[in-house]
Amino acid sequence: MNEFKSKNRVIALKGILVLAVMGWVSGCALRSGVPPVTGERATVATEIVLLHDNDLHFDFNHRDAFESAIAEIRGSYDNVFLLNAGDIFVRHATRWPVNDLDFYAERTRFMIETMNDVGYDVMTLGNHELDIKGTITRDSLRLANFPILAANLEVNTDDFDRPDPYTVLETTDGHTIAVLGLTGGDIGRTDTLRITDRHQAFEKYRYLADEHDVFVVLSHIGYHADIALAWKYDEIDVIIGGHSHTLVDAPGLINNTLVTQAGGHSHALNPDRPKMLGIVHLRVEDGVLIDKSGRVIQIEPGAAALSAEVCMKRLDKVVVWVNNHLVQNDVPFEMELMIDGETVGINSGTATADEPSAVTFGLQASLTATHSIEVTVRYEKPDDLPNWQQNMDFRALTIRKNFAIDQIQKIQRLDIPFEIDGDMAQWRHISPLMIGDLSDVHPASARDSRQPDEFLDAAIYTAWDADAFYLAVAVSDNQHFNEQNGSSLWDGDSLQFAVASRGTKAATFNLGLALASGKVQSHQWRGPETGVFEKSDYTVLRKDENQTTVYQIRIPFECLKINPAPGTLLGFNAVVFDDDDGKGQEYWIQLSPGIAGGWRPDDFHRFVLMDRVHDIP
């Protein structure tokens, strides 16, 4: 028996470990053993691929292409597992083509039998599988050749089988992957089936993290609930989700947990709808999970092979992210950047099949106004594509956007220190940054779901003196709820912000404030120095009479690793989370991307410490 450490835990591995070194030649994987160098211990490496989908809702579109893609991946890696995060059925009879239980029986059997044929390894129950129709739902699910999970489901009927709480997948060299299932959503009835508290269920089975090399949660609780789970529990390696139909095409790490979801279908059958496939890559070396990444590809004849996004607003830099939607072929490309109709740069690069590729254009002059930005990506069709990808679109890709490139934001210097008391009168001479427009609301799906009487906007004020950085955020919000604490403060009305110093000793801090459970609370998620709040002055003040919440903090520069002087540059970002019913945050507004939904400090706005620009009366 060999012992290895993984995510600060010790785990026991049984079996013989085989050295698997993966190489790529012409887009194909090579498997070869590498003899150890005399006197040195050989590295034991294992590549694991988790394929996943969710919320199919009676649709299994583009099956031939889907199976070809999976076969291609299985032919390239030794350890490939296919997971589904629930809602393969449609529980609402009004959304069936015909309101007939015969249709329901036929379609539920079709979905399970198709999943058997494709070779799914595990599934978590969604709420659409829990609105049972006599014994039909049970009988169809019994056809599955794979385990069906839900650790937080209570079954009180003979018309439905109790699901397994978890299953264990095993690689060819003996590594084990624990998969815990969690379900959620409305199920209509509670007398026969009842969804129990998912956190209590997780606590019951969290020991799995200590007994297995990789710990995966296969959930049907929604993307925001997945993020909350990742913040609350450190030991989760990957969360593969469903229910909210969120397309996470470039998954980020939340508390070192990869959180992903592969979109989902509406409840109406549509044979032309694209099929999405999530791909998670894991690499284990000497029993330690050292790398994890994910992406989602679209499987549909005619779908574009590459997509791109201009996602950073900087005065002297434009960054374009290129996503490769092929399964394993890297694609060389040439990219041209035009600003206001004139070419300002041409770069080349390679869109890798593993993760988005960033292309950076440095500009000779800083942008200071509204500009028309056009990016053209030219590439050729690879020679060795599998048949199912031959009909994808390989034409040049063009993205056009009008960008209002903000100037570097000025942080005003104070002659007299501000009091941190919740009073905003002393800030009246400082110009705030305003957020709250519909385009500031995230995720984008929340923009259509806000009720007419809901509102949320924020004024963000920054200042500095020789000793400290000052921040005040005045939030207008008709409701305030937060019963969280610690790392879960964000799952309610709260402020989260980040400060990033620049240069060779750059440091980034991710901090949060909330009025939660009736008291002012704080939490530090990131930063090389702990105890920032112990050295800072801060307050949160709620005024229900005018429906505002004020957050104020004074942080010594020494805590932020910043040497203050006029002209000093730093990165800054702020996110205001909103909870309108006491059931957890539903959406957020943000100054820029990079905090919520994935940690990307390069997306932060740039700020500069200015010399004195006004006198405090």
Coordinates of C-alpha atoms in Angstrom, one line a residue:
M1 CA 0.0 0.0 0.0
N2 CA 1.3 3.4 -1.0
E3 CA 0.3 6.7 0.8
F4 CA 0.0 9.9 -1.1
K5 CA -1.1 13.4 -0.1
S6 CA -3.8 15.2 -2.0
K7 CA -5.4 18.6 -1.1
N8 CA -4.0 18.5 2.4
R9 CA -5.3 15.0 3.1
V10 CA -3.6 11.6 3.3
I11 CA -5.2 8.9 1.2
A12 CA -4.4 5.2 0.8
L13 CA -4.2 3.8 -2.7
K14 CA -4.6 0.1 -3.4
G15 CA -3.4 -1.7 -6.5
I16 CA -0.5 -1.4 -8.9
L17 CA 0.4 2.1 -10.2
V18 CA 1.3 2.3 -13.8
L19 CA 3.2 5.1 -15.4
A20 CA 1.1 6.7 -18.1
V21 CA 2.8 9.4 -20.1
M22 CA 0.5 11.1 -22.6
G23 CA 1.9 12.7 -25.7
W24 CA 0.3 14.2 -28.8
V25 CA 1.4 13.6 -32.3
S26 CA -0.8 14.9 -35.1
G27 CA -3.7 15.2 -32.7
C28 CA -3.5 11.6 -31.5
A29 CA -2.6 10.5 -28.0
L30 CA 0.4 8.2 -27.6
R31 CA 0.7 6.0 -24.6
S32 CA 4.2 4.9 -23.6
G33 CA 6.1 3.8 -20.6
V34 CA 9.2 5.8 -19.6
P35 CA 11.8 3.9 -17.7
P36 CA 13.0 5.6 -14.6
V37 CA 16.4 7.3 -14.5
T38 CA 18.9 5.4 -12.4
G39 CA 18.9 6.7 -8.9
E40 CA 15.7 8.7 -9.3
R41 CA 12.1 7.8 -8.5
A42 CA 9.8 7.7 -11.6
T43 CA 6.8 10.0 -11.5
V44 CA 3.6 8.2 -11.6
A45 CA 1.1 10.1 -13.7
T46 CA -2.5 9.5 -14.6
E47 CA -4.7 11.5 -17.0
I48 CA -8.4 11.5 -16.2
V49 CA -11.2 12.9 -18.4
L50 CA -14.7 13.5 -17.1
L51 CA -17.2 14.1 -19.9
H52 CA -20.6 15.5 -18.8
D53 CA -23.9 16.9 -19.9
N54 CA -27.1 17.9 -18.1
D55 CA -30.7 18.9 -18.5
L56 CA -31.4 17.0 -21.7
H57 CA -35.1 17.1 -21.2
F58 CA -36.1 14.3 -23.5
D59 CA -33.7 15.5 -26.3
F60 CA -30.8 13.5 -27.5
N61 CA -29.8 15.6 -30.4
H62 CA -27.0 14.9 -32.9
R63 CA -26.5 11.5 -31.4
D64 CA -24.2 10.2 -34.1
A65 CA -21.9 13.2 -33.8
F66 CA -22.1 13.0 -30.0
E67 CA -21.1 9.3 -30.0
S68 CA -18.3 9.9 -32.4
A69 CA -16.9 12.7 -30.2
I70 CA -17.0 10.4 -27.2
A71 CA -15.4 7.6 -29.1
E72 CA -12.6 9.9 -30.3
I73 CA -11.9 11.0 -26.7
R74 CA -12.1 7.4 -25.4
G75 CA -9.6 6.4 -28.1
S76 CA -7.2 9.0 -26.9
Y77 CA -7.2 8.6 -23.2
D78 CA -7.3 5.5 -21.0
N79 CA -9.5 6.9 -18.2
V80 CA -12.6 8.5 -19.6
F81 CA -15.9 8.7 -17.7
L82 CA -19.3 10.0 -18.9
L83 CA -21.5 11.7 -16.3
N84 CA -25.0 13.3 -16.4
A85 CA -26.2 15.9 -13.9
G86 CA -29.9 15.2 -14.1
D87 CA -33.2 16.3 -15.8
I88 CA -33.1 13.8 -18.6
F89 CA -37.0 13.7 -18.4
V90 CA -39.7 16.3 -18.7
R91 CA -42.2 16.2 -15.8
H92 CA -44.7 18.7 -17.1
A93 CA -47.4 17.0 -19.2
T94 CA -48.3 20.3 -20.8
R95 CA -44.8 20.4 -22.4
W96 CA -45.1 17.0 -24.0
P97 CA -46.0 16.9 -27.7
V98 CA -49.1 15.0 -26.6
N99 CA -50.5 14.9 -23.1
D100 CA -50.4 11.1 -22.9
L101 CA -48.7 8.8 -20.4
D102 CA -47.9 6.4 -23.3
F103 CA -45.6 9.2 -24.7
Y104 CA -44.0 9.7 -21.3
A105 CA -43.4 5.9 -20.9
E106 CA -41.9 5.6 -24.4
R107 CA -39.7 8.7 -24.1
T108 CA -38.3 7.9 -20.6
R109 CA -37.3 4.4 -21.8
F110 CA -35.8 6.0 -24.9
M111 CA -33.6 8.3 -22.8
I112 CA -32.3 5.6 -20.5
E113 CA -31.7 3.1 -23.3
T114 CA -29.8 5.7 -25.3
M115 CA -27.7 6.5 -22.3
N116 CA -27.0 2.8 -21.9
D117 CA -25.9 2.6 -25.6
V118 CA -23.7 5.6 -25.4
G119 CA -22.1 4.3 -22.2
Y120 CA -22.8 6.7 -19.4
D121 CA -21.0 5.8 -16.1
V122 CA -23.2 7.7 -13.6
M123 CA -26.1 10.1 -13.3
T124 CA -27.6 12.3 -10.6
L125 CA -31.4 12.6 -10.3
G126 CA -32.9 15.9 -11.4
N127 CA -36.2 17.3 -10.2
H128 CA -37.8 16.2 -13.4
E129 CA -37.1 12.6 -12.6
L130 CA -38.7 13.1 -9.1
D131 CA -42.3 14.0 -10.2
I132 CA -43.2 10.3 -10.6
K133 CA -45.9 9.0 -12.9
G134 CA -47.3 5.9 -11.2
T135 CA -44.6 3.2 -11.7
I136 CA -43.5 4.4 -15.1
T137 CA -40.7 6.7 -13.8
R138 CA -39.4 3.9 -11.6
D139 CA -39.6 1.2 -14.3
S140 CA -37.7 3.4 -16.8
L141 CA -35.0 4.3 -14.4
R142 CA -34.5 0.6 -13.5
L143 CA -33.4 0.0 -17.1
A144 CA -30.2 2.0 -16.4
N145 CA -26.9 0.1 -16.6
F146 CA -25.2 2.9 -14.6
P147 CA -25.7 4.0 -10.9
I148 CA -28.2 6.8 -10.3
L149 CA -27.4 9.1 -7.4
A150 CA -28.9 11.5 -4.9
A151 CA -27.5 11.6 -1.4
N152 CA -30.2 14.1 -0.2
L153 CA -33.4 12.4 -1.3
E154 CA -35.8 10.7 1.1
V155 CA -38.0 8.1 -0.5
N156 CA -41.3 7.1 1.1
T157 CA -43.0 5.1 -1.6
D158 CA -42.6 1.7 -3.3
D159 CA -43.2 3.5 -6.6
F160 CA -39.6 4.8 -6.7
D161 CA -36.3 3.2 -5.9
R162 CA -34.0 4.8 -3.3
P163 CA -30.9 6.1 -5.2
D164 CA -27.4 5.5 -4.2
P165 CA -25.7 8.5 -2.4
Y166 CA -22.4 8.1 -4.2
T167 CA -20.4 5.8 -6.4
V168 CA -16.7 5.2 -7.0
L169 CA -15.1 5.2 -10.4
E170 CA -11.7 3.5 -10.8
T171 CA -8.9 4.2 -13.3
T172 CA -7.0 1.6 -15.1
D173 CA -4.1 2.0 -12.7
G174 CA -6.2 1.8 -9.5
H175 CA -6.9 5.5 -8.7
T176 CA -10.4 6.1 -7.4
I177 CA -12.8 8.9 -8.0
A178 CA -15.7 9.3 -5.5
V179 CA -18.8 10.9 -7.1
L180 CA -21.4 12.2 -4.7
G181 CA -24.9 13.0 -6.0
L182 CA -27.0 16.0 -4.8
T183 CA -30.4 16.9 -6.2
G184 CA -32.6 19.9 -5.9
G185 CA -35.4 22.0 -7.4
D186 CA -39.2 21.9 -7.1
I187 CA -40.7 18.4 -7.2
G188 CA -44.3 19.2 -6.7
R189 CA -45.1 16.6 -4.0
T190 CA -43.4 15.9 -0.7
D191 CA -45.4 13.0 0.7
T192 CA -43.6 10.3 -1.4
L193 CA -40.3 12.0 -2.1
R194 CA -38.6 14.7 -0.2
I195 CA -35.4 16.6 -1.0
T196 CA -33.4 17.0 2.3
D197 CA -30.8 19.6 3.2
R198 CA -27.8 19.2 0.8
H199 CA -25.3 20.5 3.3
Q200 CA -26.3 17.9 5.9
A201 CA -26.0 15.3 3.2
F202 CA -22.6 16.5 2.2
E203 CA -21.4 16.5 5.8
K204 CA -22.4 12.8 6.1
Y205 CA -20.3 11.8 3.1
R206 CA -17.4 14.3 3.1
Y207 CA -15.2 11.5 4.5
L208 CA -15.0 10.3 0.9
A209 CA -12.5 13.0 0.2
D210 CA -10.0 11.3 2.6
E211 CA -10.5 7.9 1.1
H212 CA -10.2 8.6 -2.6
D213 CA -7.8 10.4 -5.0
V214 CA -10.5 12.7 -6.6
F215 CA -13.7 13.9 -5.0
V216 CA -16.4 15.0 -7.4
V217 CA -19.9 16.4 -6.6
L218 CA -22.4 15.6 -9.4
S219 CA -25.2 18.0 -8.6
H220 CA -28.6 19.2 -9.7
I221 CA -28.9 22.2 -7.5
G222 CA -28.0 25.1 -9.8
Y223 CA -24.8 27.0 -10.6
H224 CA -25.1 29.6 -7.7
A225 CA -25.7 26.8 -5.2
D226 CA -22.7 24.9 -6.7
I227 CA -20.5 28.0 -6.1
A228 CA -21.8 28.3 -2.5
L229 CA -20.9 24.6 -2.0
A230 CA -17.4 25.2 -3.3
W231 CA -16.8 28.1 -1.0
K232 CA -18.1 26.2 2.0
Y233 CA -16.2 22.9 1.6
D234 CA -12.5 22.9 0.8
E235 CA -12.2 19.2 -0.1
I236 CA -14.2 19.2 -3.3
D237 CA -12.1 18.8 -6.4
V238 CA -14.8 19.2 -9.1
I239 CA -18.4 20.2 -9.1
I240 CA -20.3 19.2 -12.2
G241 CA -23.7 20.7 -12.1
G242 CA -27.2 21.0 -13.7
H243 CA -30.6 22.5 -13.1
S244 CA -29.9 26.2 -13.9
H245 CA -29.0 25.5 -17.5
T246 CA -25.8 27.6 -17.1
L247 CA -23.3 27.3 -19.9
V248 CA -19.8 27.6 -18.3
D249 CA -17.7 27.4 -21.4
A250 CA -14.5 28.4 -19.5
P251 CA -14.9 27.1 -15.9
G252 CA -12.9 28.8 -13.2
L253 CA -11.7 27.7 -9.8
I254 CA -13.8 28.6 -6.8
N255 CA -11.9 28.0 -3.6
N256 CA -9.7 25.7 -5.6
T257 CA -12.7 23.7 -6.8
L258 CA -13.5 23.5 -10.6
V259 CA -17.2 24.4 -11.0
T260 CA -18.7 23.7 -14.3
Q261 CA -22.0 23.1 -16.1
A262 CA -22.8 22.4 -19.8
G263 CA -25.8 24.5 -20.5
G264 CA -29.0 22.6 -21.0
H265 CA -32.2 22.3 -23.1
S266 CA -35.5 23.9 -22.8
H267 CA -38.5 21.6 -22.2
A268 CA -39.7 21.7 -25.8
L269 CA -38.4 19.0 -28.1
N270 CA -36.3 20.5 -30.9
P271 CA -34.2 18.1 -33.1
D272 CA -32.1 21.0 -34.4
R273 CA -30.9 22.2 -31.0
P274 CA -27.1 21.9 -30.5
K275 CA -25.7 19.3 -28.3
M276 CA -23.3 20.4 -25.6
L277 CA -20.5 18.3 -24.1
G278 CA -18.5 19.3 -21.1
I279 CA -14.9 18.1 -20.8
V280 CA -12.9 18.1 -17.5
H281 CA -9.2 17.2 -17.6
L282 CA -7.6 16.0 -14.4
R283 CA -3.9 15.1 -13.9
V284 CA -2.8 13.1 -10.9
E285 CA 0.9 12.7 -10.2
D286 CA 2.2 10.5 -7.4
G287 CA -1.3 10.4 -6.0
V288 CA -1.7 14.2 -5.9
L289 CA -4.2 16.0 -8.1
I290 CA -1.9 18.7 -9.6
D291 CA -4.0 20.1 -12.5
K292 CA -7.6 20.5 -13.5
S293 CA -9.3 22.4 -16.3
G294 CA -12.5 22.3 -18.2
R295 CA -14.4 23.5 -21.2
V296 CA -17.6 22.9 -23.1
I297 CA -17.8 22.1 -26.8
Q298 CA -20.8 22.4 -29.1
I299 CA -21.6 19.3 -31.2
E300 CA -23.7 20.3 -34.2
P301 CA -23.1 20.2 -37.9
G302 CA -22.1 23.7 -39.1
A303 CA -21.1 24.9 -35.6
A304 CA -18.0 27.2 -35.6
A305 CA -14.8 25.5 -34.8
L306 CA -13.4 28.6 -33.0
S307 CA -15.0 31.4 -31.1
A308 CA -13.5 34.5 -29.6
E309 CA -14.2 37.1 -27.0
V310 CA -12.7 40.6 -26.4
C311 CA -13.0 40.5 -22.6
M312 CA -10.5 43.1 -21.2
K313 CA -10.9 46.9 -21.1
R314 CA -7.5 48.4 -20.7
L315 CA -6.0 51.7 -21.8
D316 CA -2.9 50.2 -23.5
K317 CA -3.8 46.6 -24.0
V318 CA -6.5 44.5 -25.8
V319 CA -6.7 40.8 -24.9
V320 CA -8.7 38.4 -27.0
W321 CA -9.6 34.9 -25.7
V322 CA -10.0 32.2 -28.3
N323 CA -12.0 29.0 -27.6
N324 CA -11.4 25.9 -29.6
H325 CA -14.5 23.7 -30.0
L326 CA -12.7 20.7 -31.5
V327 CA -12.2 17.8 -29.3
Q328 CA -8.4 17.4 -29.5
N329 CA -7.0 19.2 -32.6
D330 CA -5.0 22.3 -31.9
V331 CA -5.7 25.0 -34.5
P332 CA -3.0 27.6 -35.5
F333 CA -4.5 31.0 -36.4
E334 CA -3.7 34.6 -37.4
M335 CA -5.5 37.4 -35.6
E336 CA -5.8 41.0 -36.9
L337 CA -6.9 43.8 -34.6
M338 CA -8.5 47.0 -36.1
I339 CA -9.4 50.1 -34.1
D340 CA -11.6 52.7 -35.7
G341 CA -11.0 51.0 -39.1
E342 CA -7.2 50.9 -39.0
T343 CA -5.1 47.8 -38.4
V344 CA -3.1 48.3 -35.2
G345 CA -1.6 44.8 -34.9
I346 CA -1.4 41.2 -36.2
N347 CA -0.6 38.3 -34.0
S348 CA -0.5 34.6 -34.4
G349 CA -1.2 31.8 -32.0
T350 CA -2.6 28.4 -31.5
A351 CA -6.0 27.6 -30.2
T352 CA -5.4 24.6 -28.0
A353 CA -8.0 21.9 -27.4
D354 CA -7.5 22.0 -23.6
E355 CA -8.2 25.6 -22.5
P356 CA -8.9 29.1 -23.9
S357 CA -5.9 30.8 -25.5
A358 CA -5.2 34.5 -24.8
V359 CA -3.8 36.8 -27.4
T360 CA -2.5 40.2 -26.2
F361 CA -2.1 43.3 -28.2
G362 CA 0.0 46.1 -26.7
L363 CA -1.0 49.5 -28.0
Q364 CA 1.4 52.4 -28.7
A365 CA -1.1 54.9 -27.3
S366 CA -3.6 54.7 -24.6
L367 CA -7.3 54.7 -25.6
T368 CA -9.3 57.4 -23.9
A369 CA -12.8 57.4 -25.6
T370 CA -15.3 55.3 -27.4
H371 CA -13.8 53.2 -30.2
S372 CA -14.9 50.6 -32.8
I373 CA -12.9 47.5 -32.2
E374 CA -12.8 44.7 -34.8
V375 CA -11.0 41.4 -34.4
T376 CA -10.6 38.9 -37.3
V377 CA -9.4 35.4 -36.7
R378 CA -8.2 33.4 -39.8
Y379 CA -7.5 29.7 -39.6
E380 CA -7.5 26.6 -41.7
K381 CA -9.3 23.3 -41.3
P382 CA -7.0 20.6 -39.8
D383 CA -6.2 17.6 -42.0
D384 CA -6.9 14.9 -39.5
L385 CA -10.3 15.7 -38.2
P386 CA -12.7 12.9 -37.2
N387 CA -15.6 12.5 -39.5
W388 CA -18.2 14.0 -37.2
Q389 CA -16.3 17.3 -37.2
Q390 CA -15.7 17.5 -41.0
N391 CA -18.9 19.7 -41.4
M392 CA -18.0 22.3 -38.8
D393 CA -17.6 25.9 -39.9
F394 CA -13.9 26.9 -40.5
R395 CA -14.5 30.3 -42.0
A396 CA -12.7 33.3 -40.7
L397 CA -14.2 34.6 -37.5
T398 CA -14.9 38.4 -37.0
I399 CA -16.0 40.1 -33.8
R400 CA -17.1 43.7 -33.9
K401 CA -17.8 45.8 -30.8
N402 CA -18.0 49.4 -29.8
F403 CA -16.1 49.8 -26.6
A404 CA -16.2 52.8 -24.3
I405 CA -12.6 52.4 -22.9
D406 CA -12.6 54.0 -19.5
Q407 CA -9.5 56.0 -18.6
I408 CA -7.5 54.9 -15.7
Q409 CA -9.7 55.6 -12.7
K410 CA -8.3 58.3 -10.4
I411 CA -8.1 57.6 -6.6
Q412 CA -8.2 61.0 -4.9
R413 CA -5.8 61.9 -2.1
L414 CA -7.1 63.1 1.2
D415 CA -5.7 65.9 3.3
I416 CA -7.7 64.8 6.3
P417 CA -8.5 61.1 7.1
F418 CA -12.1 60.1 6.7
E419 CA -14.1 58.7 9.6
I420 CA -15.3 55.1 9.0
D421 CA -18.8 55.6 10.5
G422 CA -21.3 54.9 7.7
D423 CA -21.8 58.7 7.1
M424 CA -21.4 59.5 3.4
A425 CA -21.4 63.3 3.8
Q426 CA -17.6 63.5 3.9
W427 CA -17.4 61.6 0.5
R428 CA -19.6 64.1 -1.4
H429 CA -16.6 65.8 -3.2
I430 CA -15.4 62.5 -4.6
S431 CA -16.8 61.3 -7.9
P432 CA -18.1 57.7 -7.7
L433 CA -18.2 54.9 -10.2
M434 CA -21.8 53.8 -10.7
I435 CA -22.9 50.2 -11.4
G436 CA -26.4 48.9 -11.8
D437 CA -27.2 49.1 -15.5
L438 CA -28.8 45.9 -16.9
S439 CA -25.4 45.1 -18.6
D440 CA -23.8 45.1 -15.1
V441 CA -26.1 42.3 -13.9
H442 CA -24.7 38.8 -13.9
P443 CA -25.2 36.1 -14.8
A444 CA -26.8 37.3 -18.0
S445 CA -29.7 34.9 -17.5
A446 CA -30.8 36.9 -14.4
R447 CA -31.5 40.1 -16.5
D448 CA -34.7 38.7 -17.7
S449 CA -35.9 37.3 -14.4
R450 CA -35.7 40.5 -12.2
Q451 CA -39.1 41.6 -11.0
P452 CA -40.4 45.1 -11.8
D453 CA -40.1 46.1 -8.1
E454 CA -36.5 44.9 -7.8
F455 CA -33.7 47.4 -8.0
L456 CA -30.0 47.3 -7.2
D457 CA -27.3 49.8 -7.9
A458 CA -24.2 51.0 -6.2
A459 CA -21.9 54.1 -6.0
I460 CA -18.3 53.1 -5.5
Y461 CA -16.0 55.7 -3.9
T462 CA -12.2 55.3 -3.5
A463 CA -9.6 57.6 -1.8
W464 CA -6.2 57.4 -0.1
D465 CA -3.8 59.1 2.2
A466 CA -0.2 58.4 3.1
D467 CA -1.2 55.5 5.3
A468 CA -4.3 53.8 3.9
F469 CA -6.6 52.9 1.1
Y470 CA -10.3 54.0 1.6
L471 CA -13.4 52.5 0.1
A472 CA -17.0 53.4 0.4
V473 CA -19.9 51.7 -1.5
A474 CA -23.4 53.0 -1.2
V475 CA -25.9 50.4 -2.3
S476 CA -29.6 51.1 -3.2
D477 CA -31.5 47.9 -2.6
N478 CA -35.2 47.5 -1.6
Q479 CA -34.5 44.3 0.3
H480 CA -31.6 43.2 2.6
F481 CA -31.1 39.5 3.6
N482 CA -28.0 37.8 4.8
E483 CA -27.8 35.0 7.4
Q484 CA -24.4 33.7 6.3
N485 CA -21.0 33.9 7.9
G486 CA -17.4 33.2 7.0
S487 CA -16.6 32.2 3.5
S488 CA -20.3 32.0 2.7
L489 CA -20.9 35.7 3.3
W490 CA -21.3 36.3 -0.4
D491 CA -24.5 34.1 -0.5
G492 CA -26.6 37.1 0.6
D493 CA -26.6 40.8 0.3
S494 CA -22.9 41.7 0.6
L495 CA -19.9 43.5 -0.9
Q496 CA -16.9 41.7 -2.2
F497 CA -13.9 43.6 -3.5
A498 CA -10.3 43.0 -4.6
V499 CA -7.2 45.1 -4.6
A500 CA -4.1 44.1 -6.7
S501 CA -0.7 45.7 -6.5
R502 CA 1.5 45.7 -9.6
G503 CA 5.1 45.1 -10.3
T504 CA 7.6 42.4 -9.4
K505 CA 6.1 42.0 -5.9
A506 CA 2.5 42.0 -7.0
A507 CA -0.1 40.8 -4.4
T508 CA -3.9 40.4 -4.8
F509 CA -6.4 40.5 -2.0
N510 CA -10.0 39.3 -2.2
L511 CA -12.1 40.7 0.7
G512 CA -15.7 41.0 1.7
L513 CA -18.1 42.8 4.0
A514 CA -21.7 42.1 5.0
L515 CA -24.4 43.0 7.5
A516 CA -25.2 39.3 8.3
S517 CA -27.1 37.7 11.1
G518 CA -27.6 41.1 12.6
K519 CA -24.0 42.1 12.9
V520 CA -21.1 43.5 10.7
Q521 CA -19.0 40.6 9.4
S522 CA -15.9 40.3 7.2
H523 CA -14.0 37.6 5.4
Q524 CA -10.7 37.4 3.5
W525 CA -10.7 34.8 0.7
R526 CA -7.3 35.6 -0.9
G527 CA -4.1 37.4 -0.1
P528 CA -0.5 36.6 0.9
E529 CA -1.0 38.3 4.3
T530 CA -3.8 37.2 6.6
G531 CA -5.4 39.4 9.2
V532 CA -6.2 42.4 6.9
F533 CA -9.4 43.1 8.8
E534 CA -7.8 43.0 12.2
K535 CA -5.7 46.0 11.1
S536 CA -8.5 47.8 9.3
D537 CA -11.4 50.0 10.3
Y538 CA -14.7 49.1 8.7
T539 CA -18.5 49.3 9.1
V540 CA -21.7 48.3 7.3
L541 CA -24.8 50.4 7.9
R542 CA -28.3 49.5 6.7
K543 CA -30.9 52.3 6.4
D544 CA -34.3 50.7 5.7
E545 CA -36.1 54.0 5.6
N546 CA -34.3 55.0 2.4
Q547 CA -33.4 51.4 1.3
T548 CA -29.7 51.9 1.3
T549 CA -26.7 49.9 2.7
V550 CA -23.3 51.6 3.2
Y551 CA -20.1 49.7 3.3
Q552 CA -16.9 51.6 4.4
I553 CA -13.4 50.4 5.1
R554 CA -9.9 51.9 5.7
I555 CA -7.1 49.5 5.0
P556 CA -3.4 50.3 5.8
F557 CA -1.3 50.1 2.7
E558 CA 1.2 47.9 4.5
C559 CA -1.5 45.2 4.6
L560 CA -2.0 45.5 0.8
K561 CA 1.8 45.3 0.0
I562 CA 1.5 48.7 -1.7
N563 CA 4.0 51.6 -1.4
P564 CA 1.8 54.6 -1.8
A565 CA 2.9 57.5 -3.9
P566 CA 1.2 59.7 -6.6
G567 CA 1.2 57.7 -9.9
T568 CA 1.2 54.3 -8.2
L569 CA -1.0 51.9 -10.3
L570 CA -3.2 49.1 -8.8
G571 CA -6.0 46.9 -9.9
F572 CA -9.4 47.2 -8.3
N573 CA -12.7 45.4 -8.6
A574 CA -16.0 45.3 -6.7
V575 CA -19.1 43.1 -6.7
V576 CA -22.4 43.7 -5.0
F577 CA -24.4 40.5 -4.3
D578 CA -28.2 40.6 -4.1
D579 CA -30.7 38.4 -2.1
D580 CA -34.3 39.5 -2.4
D581 CA -36.1 36.7 -0.5
G582 CA -33.7 35.3 2.1
K583 CA -32.9 32.1 0.1
G584 CA -29.5 33.1 -1.0
Q585 CA -28.0 35.5 -3.5
E586 CA -29.7 35.4 -6.9
Y587 CA -27.4 37.7 -9.0
W588 CA -24.8 40.3 -8.7
I589 CA -23.7 43.6 -10.2
Q590 CA -20.0 44.1 -10.9
L591 CA -17.5 46.8 -11.8
S592 CA -15.7 44.4 -14.1
P593 CA -15.3 40.6 -14.5
G594 CA -12.8 38.6 -12.4
I595 CA -14.3 38.0 -9.0
A596 CA -17.7 36.3 -9.2
G597 CA -18.0 33.4 -11.6
G598 CA -14.2 32.8 -11.8
W599 CA -11.0 34.5 -10.4
R600 CA -9.3 36.5 -13.2
P601 CA -7.4 39.5 -11.7
D602 CA -6.2 40.6 -15.2
D603 CA -9.8 41.7 -15.9
F604 CA -9.8 44.2 -13.0
H605 CA -9.9 47.9 -13.8
R606 CA -6.7 49.9 -13.3
F607 CA -6.6 52.7 -10.8
V608 CA -3.9 55.3 -10.1
L609 CA -3.1 57.1 -6.9
M610 CA -3.5 60.9 -7.6
D611 CA -1.9 63.8 -5.8
R612 CA -4.2 66.1 -3.8
V613 CA -7.1 67.2 -6.1
H614 CA -9.4 68.9 -3.6
D615 CA -9.6 70.3 -0.1
I616 CA -11.9 68.7 2.5
P617 CA -14.0 71.5 4.1

